[in-house]
Coordinates of C-alpha atoms in Angstrom, one line a residue:
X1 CA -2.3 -25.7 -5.1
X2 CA -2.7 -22.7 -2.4
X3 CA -5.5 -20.5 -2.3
X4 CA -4.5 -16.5 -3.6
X5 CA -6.3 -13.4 -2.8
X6 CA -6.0 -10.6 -5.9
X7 CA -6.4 -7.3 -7.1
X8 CA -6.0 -4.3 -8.4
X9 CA -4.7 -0.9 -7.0
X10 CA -4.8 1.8 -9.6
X11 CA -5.7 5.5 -9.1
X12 CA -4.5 9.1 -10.6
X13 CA -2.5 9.8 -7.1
X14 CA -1.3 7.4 -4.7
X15 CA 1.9 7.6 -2.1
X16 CA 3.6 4.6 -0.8
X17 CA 5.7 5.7 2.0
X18 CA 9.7 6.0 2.0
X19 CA 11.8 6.1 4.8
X20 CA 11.2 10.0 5.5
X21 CA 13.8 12.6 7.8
X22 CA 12.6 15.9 8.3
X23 CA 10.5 17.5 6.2
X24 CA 10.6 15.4 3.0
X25 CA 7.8 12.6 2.5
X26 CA 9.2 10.6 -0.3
X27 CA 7.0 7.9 -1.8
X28 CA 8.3 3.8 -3.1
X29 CA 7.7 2.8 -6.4
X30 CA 5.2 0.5 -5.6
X31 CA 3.0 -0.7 -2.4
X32 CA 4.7 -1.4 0.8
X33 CA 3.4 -4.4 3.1
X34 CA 2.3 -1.6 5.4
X35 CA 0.2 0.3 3.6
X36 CA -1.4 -2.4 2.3
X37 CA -2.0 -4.3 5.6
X38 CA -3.7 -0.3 6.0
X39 CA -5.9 -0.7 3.4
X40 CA -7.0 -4.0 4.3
X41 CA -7.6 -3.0 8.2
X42 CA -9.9 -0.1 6.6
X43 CA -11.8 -2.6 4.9
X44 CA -12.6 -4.8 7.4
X45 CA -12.7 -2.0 10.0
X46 CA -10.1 -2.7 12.3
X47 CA -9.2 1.1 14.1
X48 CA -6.0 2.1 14.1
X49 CA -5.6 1.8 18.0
X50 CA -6.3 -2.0 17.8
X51 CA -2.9 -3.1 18.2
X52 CA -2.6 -6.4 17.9
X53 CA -5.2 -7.3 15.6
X54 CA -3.2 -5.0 13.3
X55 CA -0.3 -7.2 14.1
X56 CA -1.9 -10.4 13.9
X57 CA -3.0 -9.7 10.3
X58 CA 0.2 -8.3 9.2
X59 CA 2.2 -11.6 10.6
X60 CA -0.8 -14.0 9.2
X61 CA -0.4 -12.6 5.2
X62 CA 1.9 -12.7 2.6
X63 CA 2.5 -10.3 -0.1
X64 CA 3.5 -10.4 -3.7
X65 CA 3.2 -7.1 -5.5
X66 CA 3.1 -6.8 -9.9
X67 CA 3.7 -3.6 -11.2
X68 CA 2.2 -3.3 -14.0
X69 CA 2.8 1.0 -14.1
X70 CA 4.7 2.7 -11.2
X71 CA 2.8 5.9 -13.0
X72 CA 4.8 9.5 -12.8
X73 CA 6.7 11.1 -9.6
X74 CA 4.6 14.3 -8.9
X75 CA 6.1 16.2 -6.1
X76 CA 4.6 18.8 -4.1
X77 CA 5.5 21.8 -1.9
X78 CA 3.4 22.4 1.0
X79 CA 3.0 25.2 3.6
X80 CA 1.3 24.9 6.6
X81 CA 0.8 27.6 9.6
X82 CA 1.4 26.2 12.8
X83 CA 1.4 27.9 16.8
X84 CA 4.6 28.0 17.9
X85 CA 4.8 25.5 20.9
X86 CA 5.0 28.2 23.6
X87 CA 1.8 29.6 22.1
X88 CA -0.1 26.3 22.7
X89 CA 1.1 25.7 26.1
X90 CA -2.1 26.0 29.1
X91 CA -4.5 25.8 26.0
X92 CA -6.9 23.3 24.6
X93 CA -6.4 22.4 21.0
X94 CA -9.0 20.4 19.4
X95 CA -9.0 21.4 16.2
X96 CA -7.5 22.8 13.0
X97 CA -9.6 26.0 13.7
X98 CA -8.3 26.0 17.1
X99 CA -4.8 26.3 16.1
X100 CA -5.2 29.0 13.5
X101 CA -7.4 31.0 15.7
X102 CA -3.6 31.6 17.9
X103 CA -2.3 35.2 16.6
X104 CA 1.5 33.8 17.0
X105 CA 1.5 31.2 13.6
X106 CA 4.6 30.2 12.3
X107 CA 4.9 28.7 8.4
X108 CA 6.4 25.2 8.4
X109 CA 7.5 24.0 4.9
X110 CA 7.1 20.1 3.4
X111 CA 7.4 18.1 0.4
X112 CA 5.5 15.4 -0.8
X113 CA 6.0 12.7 -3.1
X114 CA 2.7 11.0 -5.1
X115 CA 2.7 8.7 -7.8
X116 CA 0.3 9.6 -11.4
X117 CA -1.4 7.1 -13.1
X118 CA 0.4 3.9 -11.0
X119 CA -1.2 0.2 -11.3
X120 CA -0.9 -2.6 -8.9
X121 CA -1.9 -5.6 -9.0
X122 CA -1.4 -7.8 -5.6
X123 CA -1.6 -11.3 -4.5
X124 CA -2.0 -12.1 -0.9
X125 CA -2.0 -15.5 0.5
X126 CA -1.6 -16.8 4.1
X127 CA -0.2 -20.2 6.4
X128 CA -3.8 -20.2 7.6
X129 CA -5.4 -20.9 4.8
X130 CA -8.3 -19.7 2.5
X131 CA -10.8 -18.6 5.6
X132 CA -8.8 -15.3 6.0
X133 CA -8.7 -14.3 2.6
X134 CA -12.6 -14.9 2.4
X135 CA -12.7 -12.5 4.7
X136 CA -10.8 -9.8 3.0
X137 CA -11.9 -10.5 -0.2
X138 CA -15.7 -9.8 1.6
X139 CA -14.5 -6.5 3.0
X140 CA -12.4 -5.5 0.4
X141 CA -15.7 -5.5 -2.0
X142 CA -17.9 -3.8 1.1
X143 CA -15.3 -1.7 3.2
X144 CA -16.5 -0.4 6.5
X145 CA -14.0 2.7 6.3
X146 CA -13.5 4.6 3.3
X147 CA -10.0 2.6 1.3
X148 CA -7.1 5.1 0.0
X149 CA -4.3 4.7 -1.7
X150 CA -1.6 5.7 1.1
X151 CA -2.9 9.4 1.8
X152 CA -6.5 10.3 2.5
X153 CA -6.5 12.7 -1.3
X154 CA -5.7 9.7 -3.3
X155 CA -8.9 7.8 -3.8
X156 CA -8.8 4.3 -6.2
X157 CA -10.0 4.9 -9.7
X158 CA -11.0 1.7 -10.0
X159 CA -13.0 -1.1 -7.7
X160 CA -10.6 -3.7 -6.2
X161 CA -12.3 -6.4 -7.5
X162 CA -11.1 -9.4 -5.3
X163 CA -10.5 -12.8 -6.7
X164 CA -10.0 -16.0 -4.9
X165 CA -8.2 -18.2 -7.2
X166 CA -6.4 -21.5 -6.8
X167 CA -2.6 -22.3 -8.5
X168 CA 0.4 -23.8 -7.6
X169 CA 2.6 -20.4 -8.2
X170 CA 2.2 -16.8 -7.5
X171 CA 2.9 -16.1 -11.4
X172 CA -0.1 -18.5 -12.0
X173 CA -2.1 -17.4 -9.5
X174 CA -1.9 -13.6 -11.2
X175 CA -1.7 -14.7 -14.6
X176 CA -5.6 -15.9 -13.4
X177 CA -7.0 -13.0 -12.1
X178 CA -8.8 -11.7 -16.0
X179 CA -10.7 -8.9 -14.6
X180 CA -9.7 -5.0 -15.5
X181 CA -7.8 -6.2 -19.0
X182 CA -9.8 -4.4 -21.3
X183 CA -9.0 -1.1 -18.2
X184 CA -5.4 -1.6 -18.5
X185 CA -5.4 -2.2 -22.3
X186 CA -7.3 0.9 -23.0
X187 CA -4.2 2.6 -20.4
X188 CA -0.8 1.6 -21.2
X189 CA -1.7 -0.7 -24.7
X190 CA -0.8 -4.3 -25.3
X191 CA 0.8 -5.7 -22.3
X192 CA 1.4 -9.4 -23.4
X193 CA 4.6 -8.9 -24.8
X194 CA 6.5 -6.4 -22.0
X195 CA 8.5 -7.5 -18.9
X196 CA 7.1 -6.5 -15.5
X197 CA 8.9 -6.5 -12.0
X198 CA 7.3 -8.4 -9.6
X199 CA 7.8 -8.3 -5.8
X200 CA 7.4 -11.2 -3.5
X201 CA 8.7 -12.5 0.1
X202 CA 11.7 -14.4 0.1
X203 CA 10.8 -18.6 0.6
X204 CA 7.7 -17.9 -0.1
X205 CA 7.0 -18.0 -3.5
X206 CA 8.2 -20.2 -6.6
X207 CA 10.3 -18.1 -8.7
X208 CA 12.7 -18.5 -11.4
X209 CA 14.8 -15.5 -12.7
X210 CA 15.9 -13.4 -9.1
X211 CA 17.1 -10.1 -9.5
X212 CA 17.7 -9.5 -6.3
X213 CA 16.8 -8.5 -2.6
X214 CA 16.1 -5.6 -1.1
X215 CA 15.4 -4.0 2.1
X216 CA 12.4 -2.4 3.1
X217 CA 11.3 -0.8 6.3
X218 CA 7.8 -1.6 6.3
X219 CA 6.9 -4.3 8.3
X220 CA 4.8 -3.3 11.4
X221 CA 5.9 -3.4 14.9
X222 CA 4.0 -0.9 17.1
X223 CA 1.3 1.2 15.3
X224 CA 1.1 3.4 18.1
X225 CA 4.7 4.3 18.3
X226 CA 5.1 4.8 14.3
X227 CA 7.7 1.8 14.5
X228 CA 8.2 -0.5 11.5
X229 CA 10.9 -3.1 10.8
X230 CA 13.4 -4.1 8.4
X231 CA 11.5 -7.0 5.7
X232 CA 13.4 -8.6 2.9
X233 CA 11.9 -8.2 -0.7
X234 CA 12.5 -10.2 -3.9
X235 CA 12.8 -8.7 -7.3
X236 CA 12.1 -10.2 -10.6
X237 CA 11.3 -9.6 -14.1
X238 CA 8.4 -11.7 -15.5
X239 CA 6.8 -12.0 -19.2
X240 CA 3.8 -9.9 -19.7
X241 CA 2.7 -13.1 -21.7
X242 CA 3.0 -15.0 -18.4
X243 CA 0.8 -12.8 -16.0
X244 CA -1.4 -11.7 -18.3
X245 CA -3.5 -14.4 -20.7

């Protein structure tokens, strides 16, 4: 038996970040370990210049990730007026008003990628035991910074509602967790008889029908220097009657 932390991610927006060149911001179809080692570091308030304990708890947890609904693809065009970088130069910008108060603005042009109506549900466990997960599972029902779902405008819909639960599998240990069913129900119907894809580490978790493996670049290396690494990702389908009963 091992000790699992889970629950639920669901909101009307959220935005899991892609690889991204230039100025397209794509999202993934479903959490990546970064974002969620984010949202955890909210919650317990670790600030985004604290380095290593960022590092530390991405290296001391293990993610699985259930997908019960990767929602909709919304995208949406931005504009934005910007100084132009000779404008700015021998000045002190502060702030946003700072920079518009310049008379030479150029418009800079984005796309962003969000997700409608997506539902998680994830399963964290750790080599160190249940003591960590205590702790999460405390912050993650008190946060000490304000939680989002990737950006800052996609708030959850829904409390996490963190579970501690003992099983011998990751499938058991989700098939468990019985909070939010009458939520996801009323949502996407009766669940017990679909196929869901499931995401877990590779070695880490009991599994019985791989898909296959993929490659993600989302495990942390330097916060400060935006530089994440290459993590391998397992794919499966599982039984709606064997998460959820």
């Amino acid at each position: 038996m091992r000790p699992y932390l889970v629950f639920d991610l669901y909101g009307p927006l959220s935005s899991f970040g892609d690889v991204a060149v230039g100025e397209y911001r794509p999202t993934f179809s479903h959490p990546s370990k970064s974002s969620i080692i984010g949202l955890l570091a909210a919650a317990l308030g670790i600030q985004r210049h604290e380095e290593e304990r960022l590092l530390s708890l991405s290296d001391r947890l293990i993610l699985g990730v259930l997908v019960i609904s990767s929602g909709q693809l919304l995208r949406d065009y931005h504009t934005a007026q910007v100084p132009a970088e000779s404008s700015m130069k021998k000045r002190q910008i502060v702030t946003r008003k700072d920079e518009l108060s310049i008379s030479d603005l150029n418009t800079i042009l984005s796309t962003r990628d969000y997700r409608m109506d997506a539902y998680y549900r994830i399963a964290l466990w750790s080599p160190d035991g249940k003591q960590l997960l205590e702790e999460m599972q405390r912050a993650l029902s008190s946060p000490r910074y304000t939680p989002y779902l990737g950006r800052k405008s996609c708030p959850p819909a829904l409390p996490f509602g963190p579970e501690i639960i003992e099983a011998p599998s990751l499938v058991e240990a989700l098939a468990g967790y019985r909070k939010n069913q009458a939520v996801i129900e009323s949502l996407f119907g009766s669940v017990t008889g679909m196929q869901f894809l499931l995401y877990s580490e590779p070695g880490k978790a009991e599994r019985s029908a791989k898909v296959h493996t993929i490659l993600r670049r989302d495990r942390l290396i330097s916060r400060k220097a935006w530089q994440y690494g290459q993590r391998e990702e397992v794919m499966e389908y599982v039984g709606g009657s064997d998460v959820f009963k």
